[in-house]
Coordinates of C-alpha atoms in Angstrom, one line a residue:
Chain A
M1 CA 0.0 0.0 0.0
R2 CA 1.0 3.6 -0.5
I3 CA 1.4 5.9 2.4
T4 CA 2.9 9.4 2.9
L5 CA 6.1 9.1 4.9
N6 CA 7.5 12.4 6.1
G7 CA 5.8 14.2 3.2
E8 CA 6.9 11.8 0.5
P9 CA 4.9 8.9 -1.1
R10 CA 6.2 5.5 0.0
D11 CA 5.1 1.9 -0.8
V12 CA 5.1 -0.3 2.3
T13 CA 3.8 -3.7 3.3
A14 CA 3.5 -3.8 7.1
V15 CA 0.3 -2.5 8.6
R16 CA 1.0 -2.5 12.3
L17 CA 3.0 0.6 13.2
T18 CA 5.6 -1.3 15.2
D19 CA 6.2 -3.6 12.2
L20 CA 6.2 -0.7 9.8
L21 CA 8.9 1.1 11.8
D22 CA 11.0 -2.2 11.6
E23 CA 10.4 -2.4 7.9
L24 CA 11.6 1.2 7.4
G25 CA 14.7 0.6 9.5
F26 CA 13.6 2.5 12.6
G27 CA 13.1 -0.5 14.8
D28 CA 15.6 0.5 17.6
A29 CA 15.9 4.2 16.7
R30 CA 15.1 7.0 19.0
V31 CA 12.2 8.5 17.1
A32 CA 8.7 9.8 17.8
T33 CA 5.7 9.2 15.5
A34 CA 2.5 10.9 14.5
L35 CA -0.1 9.3 12.3
N36 CA -2.4 11.6 10.4
E37 CA -1.2 14.5 12.6
Q38 CA -1.9 12.6 15.8
F39 CA 0.9 11.8 18.2
V40 CA 1.3 8.0 18.7
A41 CA 3.3 7.2 21.9
V42 CA 5.8 4.3 21.8
G43 CA 3.5 2.2 24.0
D44 CA 0.6 2.6 21.7
R45 CA 2.4 1.8 18.4
A46 CA 1.7 -2.0 18.5
G47 CA -2.1 -1.3 18.6
V48 CA -2.1 1.2 15.7
I49 CA -2.9 0.0 12.2
V50 CA -1.7 2.0 9.2
A51 CA -4.0 2.2 6.2
E52 CA -3.6 3.2 2.5
G53 CA -3.2 6.9 2.2
D54 CA -2.2 7.5 5.8
R55 CA 0.3 10.2 6.6
L56 CA 3.1 9.1 8.9
E57 CA 5.6 11.4 10.4
I58 CA 8.8 10.0 12.0
V59 CA 11.0 12.6 13.8
A60 CA 14.3 12.4 15.7
P61 CA 16.6 14.6 17.7
M62 CA 18.0 17.5 15.6
Q63 CA 19.9 20.7 16.2
G64 CA 17.8 23.6 17.5
G65 CA 18.0 27.0 19.1
Chain B
M1 CA 20.1 32.2 40.8
R2 CA 16.4 31.2 40.7
A3 CA 15.7 27.5 40.0
F4 CA 14.0 26.5 36.8
Y5 CA 11.2 24.1 37.8
E6 CA 13.3 23.2 40.8
T7 CA 16.4 22.5 38.7
E8 CA 19.4 24.6 39.7
L9 CA 21.5 25.4 36.6
T10 CA 25.3 25.3 36.7
S11 CA 25.4 28.3 34.5
S12 CA 23.1 31.2 33.4
L13 CA 24.0 30.5 29.8
M14 CA 21.5 28.5 27.7
L15 CA 23.0 27.6 24.4
G16 CA 21.5 26.4 21.2
T17 CA 22.8 23.5 19.1
A18 CA 21.9 24.8 15.6
G19 CA 24.1 26.0 12.8
Y20 CA 27.6 25.0 13.9
P21 CA 30.1 24.3 11.2
S22 CA 30.5 20.7 12.4
P23 CA 29.6 18.4 15.3
A24 CA 33.1 18.7 16.6
I25 CA 33.0 22.5 16.7
L26 CA 29.6 22.3 18.5
A27 CA 31.1 20.1 21.2
E28 CA 34.1 22.4 21.5
A29 CA 31.9 25.4 21.8
F30 CA 29.8 23.8 24.5
K31 CA 32.8 22.8 26.5
A32 CA 34.1 26.4 26.3
S33 CA 30.7 27.9 27.2
G34 CA 30.1 25.9 30.3
A35 CA 26.4 26.2 29.3
G36 CA 23.8 25.1 31.9
V37 CA 21.3 24.0 29.3
C38 CA 21.3 23.0 25.6
T39 CA 18.4 23.5 23.3
V40 CA 17.5 21.0 20.7
S41 CA 14.7 20.3 18.2
L42 CA 12.9 17.5 16.3
R43 CA 12.9 17.1 12.6
R44 CA 12.0 14.4 10.2
E45 CA 14.3 11.5 10.5
S46 CA 16.1 10.4 7.3
A47 CA 16.9 6.8 6.4
G48 CA 20.5 7.4 7.3
G49 CA 19.5 8.2 10.9
A50 CA 21.3 11.6 11.3
G51 CA 19.3 12.2 14.4
Q52 CA 20.7 9.2 16.2
D53 CA 24.2 10.5 15.9
F54 CA 23.1 13.9 17.1
W55 CA 21.4 12.4 20.1
A56 CA 24.6 10.6 21.1
L57 CA 26.5 13.9 20.8
I58 CA 23.9 15.7 23.0
R59 CA 24.0 13.0 25.7
E60 CA 27.8 13.4 25.9
L61 CA 27.4 17.1 26.8
G62 CA 25.9 16.0 30.1
I63 CA 23.7 19.0 30.7
P64 CA 19.9 19.4 30.8
V65 CA 18.2 19.3 27.4
L66 CA 15.5 21.8 26.5
P67 CA 13.7 20.8 23.3
N68 CA 11.8 23.4 21.4
T69 CA 8.7 23.6 19.2
A70 CA 10.5 25.8 16.6
G71 CA 8.6 26.3 13.4
C72 CA 5.2 25.6 14.8
H73 CA 2.5 28.1 13.9
T74 CA -0.6 26.6 15.6
V75 CA -1.5 25.3 19.1
K76 CA -2.1 21.8 17.7
E77 CA 1.2 21.7 16.0
A78 CA 3.1 22.9 19.1
V79 CA 1.3 20.5 21.4
T80 CA 1.9 17.5 19.2
T81 CA 5.5 18.5 18.8
A82 CA 5.9 18.8 22.5
H83 CA 4.5 15.3 23.1
M84 CA 7.0 13.9 20.5
A85 CA 9.8 15.8 22.2
R86 CA 8.9 14.6 25.6
E87 CA 9.1 11.0 24.4
V88 CA 12.3 11.4 22.4
F89 CA 14.3 13.5 24.8
D90 CA 12.8 12.0 28.0
T91 CA 12.1 15.4 29.7
P92 CA 9.0 17.3 30.7
W93 CA 10.8 20.5 29.7
I94 CA 9.6 22.2 26.6
K95 CA 10.6 25.5 25.0
L96 CA 7.3 26.6 23.6
E97 CA 7.5 28.6 20.4
V98 CA 4.4 29.3 18.4
I99 CA 5.4 31.7 15.7
G100 CA 2.9 34.3 14.6
H101 CA 4.9 36.4 12.1
T102 CA 7.1 35.0 9.4
D103 CA 9.6 37.9 9.0
T104 CA 10.2 38.7 12.6
L105 CA 9.4 35.3 14.0
Q106 CA 7.4 37.1 16.6
P107 CA 5.5 34.7 18.8
D108 CA 1.8 34.3 18.4
V109 CA 1.2 35.2 22.1
F110 CA -2.5 34.2 22.0
A111 CA -1.7 30.7 20.7
S112 CA 1.2 30.5 23.0
V113 CA -1.0 31.1 26.1
E114 CA -3.4 28.5 24.9
A115 CA -0.7 25.9 24.2
A116 CA 1.0 26.7 27.5
R117 CA -2.3 25.9 29.3
V118 CA -2.8 22.6 27.4
L119 CA 0.8 21.5 28.0
S120 CA 0.9 22.6 31.7
E121 CA -2.3 20.6 32.4
D122 CA -0.6 17.6 30.8
G123 CA 2.4 17.8 33.1
F124 CA 4.8 19.7 30.9
Q125 CA 7.2 22.2 32.4
V126 CA 6.8 25.0 29.8
F127 CA 9.5 27.6 29.0
P128 CA 7.5 30.0 26.8
Y129 CA 9.2 32.1 24.2
T130 CA 7.3 35.3 24.4
T131 CA 7.4 39.1 23.8
D132 CA 8.2 41.6 26.6
D133 CA 4.5 42.3 27.1
L134 CA 3.6 42.3 30.8
V135 CA 0.0 41.3 30.2
V136 CA 1.0 38.3 28.1
G137 CA 3.5 37.4 30.8
E138 CA 0.8 37.4 33.4
K139 CA -1.4 35.2 31.3
L140 CA 1.4 32.7 30.6
L141 CA 1.9 32.4 34.4
A142 CA -1.8 31.9 34.9
A143 CA -1.7 29.2 32.3
G144 CA 0.8 27.3 34.4
C145 CA 4.2 28.5 33.2
E146 CA 6.8 29.0 36.0
V147 CA 9.4 30.6 33.7
L148 CA 9.1 33.5 31.1
M149 CA 11.4 33.9 28.2
P150 CA 10.9 37.3 26.5
W151 CA 12.8 38.1 23.3
G152 CA 15.5 40.7 23.3
A153 CA 15.2 41.1 19.5
P154 CA 14.0 38.9 16.6
I155 CA 15.5 35.4 16.5
G156 CA 18.9 35.3 14.8
S157 CA 19.0 39.1 14.3
G158 CA 21.8 39.8 16.8
L159 CA 20.3 43.2 17.5
G160 CA 20.5 42.8 21.3
L161 CA 18.0 44.2 23.7
N162 CA 15.6 46.2 21.5
N163 CA 13.5 47.4 24.4
E164 CA 15.4 47.5 27.6
Y165 CA 12.7 49.5 29.3
A166 CA 10.2 46.7 28.8
L167 CA 12.7 44.0 30.0
R168 CA 13.4 46.1 33.1
A169 CA 9.6 46.4 33.7
M170 CA 9.3 42.7 33.3
R171 CA 11.9 42.1 35.9
A172 CA 10.2 44.5 38.3
E173 CA 6.7 43.1 37.6
F174 CA 7.7 39.4 38.2
P175 CA 10.3 39.5 40.9
E176 CA 10.0 35.8 41.9
V177 CA 9.7 34.4 38.4
P178 CA 12.8 33.0 36.6
L179 CA 13.3 35.2 33.5
V180 CA 15.4 34.4 30.5
V181 CA 16.2 36.7 27.5
D182 CA 15.7 34.4 24.6
A183 CA 16.7 35.5 21.1
G184 CA 18.4 38.6 19.8
I185 CA 21.7 38.3 21.6
G186 CA 24.5 39.1 19.1
V187 CA 27.5 39.9 21.2
P188 CA 28.7 39.4 24.8
S189 CA 27.8 42.9 25.9
H190 CA 24.1 42.1 25.1
A191 CA 24.2 39.1 27.3
A192 CA 26.0 40.9 30.1
R193 CA 23.4 43.7 29.9
A194 CA 20.5 41.2 30.2
M195 CA 22.2 39.8 33.3
E196 CA 22.8 43.3 34.7
L197 CA 19.1 43.9 34.5
G198 CA 18.6 40.9 36.8
F199 CA 17.6 38.3 34.3
D200 CA 18.3 34.8 35.5
A201 CA 19.7 33.5 32.2
V202 CA 20.2 34.2 28.5
L203 CA 19.4 31.8 25.7
L204 CA 21.4 32.3 22.5
N205 CA 22.5 30.2 19.6
T206 CA 23.4 32.1 16.4
A207 CA 25.8 34.5 18.1
V208 CA 28.0 31.6 18.9
S209 CA 27.4 29.1 16.1
Q210 CA 27.8 31.7 13.4
A211 CA 30.8 33.4 14.9
G212 CA 34.1 32.9 13.1
D213 CA 35.4 31.0 16.1
P214 CA 32.4 29.5 17.9
A215 CA 34.4 28.1 20.8
E216 CA 36.1 31.5 21.5
M217 CA 32.7 33.3 21.3
A218 CA 31.2 30.7 23.6
R219 CA 33.9 31.5 26.1
A220 CA 33.3 35.2 25.7
M221 CA 29.5 34.7 26.3
A222 CA 30.2 32.7 29.5
L223 CA 32.4 35.5 30.8
A224 CA 29.8 38.1 29.9
V225 CA 27.0 36.2 31.6
E226 CA 29.1 35.8 34.7
A227 CA 30.2 39.4 34.7
G228 CA 26.6 40.6 34.2
R229 CA 25.3 38.4 37.0
A230 CA 28.0 39.6 39.4
A231 CA 27.3 43.2 38.5
F232 CA 23.6 42.8 39.3
Q233 CA 24.4 41.2 42.6
A234 CA 26.8 44.1 43.4
D235 CA 23.9 46.6 43.1
P236 CA 25.2 49.0 40.4
M237 CA 25.3 52.8 40.9
E238 CA 22.6 54.9 39.4
P239 CA 23.6 56.8 36.3
R240 CA 23.4 60.6 36.4
D241 CA 23.4 63.3 33.8
M242 CA 26.1 65.6 35.2
A243 CA 29.6 64.9 36.3
E244 CA 30.5 64.3 39.9
A245 CA 34.1 64.3 40.8
S246 CA 35.3 61.0 42.1
T247 CA 38.4 62.5 43.6
P248 CA 37.7 64.3 46.9
V249 CA 37.8 68.1 46.6
I250 CA 38.6 68.6 50.2
G251 CA 42.3 68.8 50.9
K252 CA 43.2 69.9 47.4
A253 CA 46.3 72.2 47.4
F254 CA 45.7 75.8 46.5
L255 CA 47.9 76.4 43.5
S256 CA 46.3 79.1 41.3

């Protein structure tokens, strides 16, 4: 299915958010997630199903002022 | 120095991590600054995992981390970003920025007050980037903030303290509240001046990261903050318009 990952179209296979993060290579990474502009906490990821057309944001620590 | 949400800082200098020529120079500048806090942000993670290396670098600094909501323009964006930051950086601290004007990066104080209320109720310890408006300051405190961070001048401008009168008024109006001049500091004299006015800290980034020698500027800022703080504690003299001889007149020899 096709989702929007960090603003870019992306074809993925996993539907559970935890599995999807593994598929994308973020399995152990220190990242935070939001699905369709809603924050998804780490503890809630396993219960979240990603669907066609969903918008997933994955963010990580970055330089800031 | 006043504590920030019960945390005593080791230095009144809060230093940003953006815009350094390299990670090595960032680390060198932080070491030279002795900064008490580092500010950080969240951005989309790339496949290469740039954020993971940065996180390792930040942890090595060994100082409290203050994540920001830079770039947010709405309450919802800022609140969601704060939740993501709390999880990633493992801290209840959030530097709340809700931008209202593109050119000046002036905060949207109305949205900031609302976001501060939502976040405070959710257990966040909010450090609001605000203007020097006393009424807004009062509303931010009522919303749950225990720190205020008025701008000195627009972010990244290096113009210094544009309205010293307003900052002095803020210090007088909120004598018990930790106050930080956030944004606008360009050179050490600006930082020293903010501390002379009785501010508890200054938060700066570009002045150090964009200097020709960031580590040396970081050291200069540390000295300035320390000097300004000491000067405030020493209770400076009042300025006057006319000269007053410092050398005693009595006992001067009659020679004319």
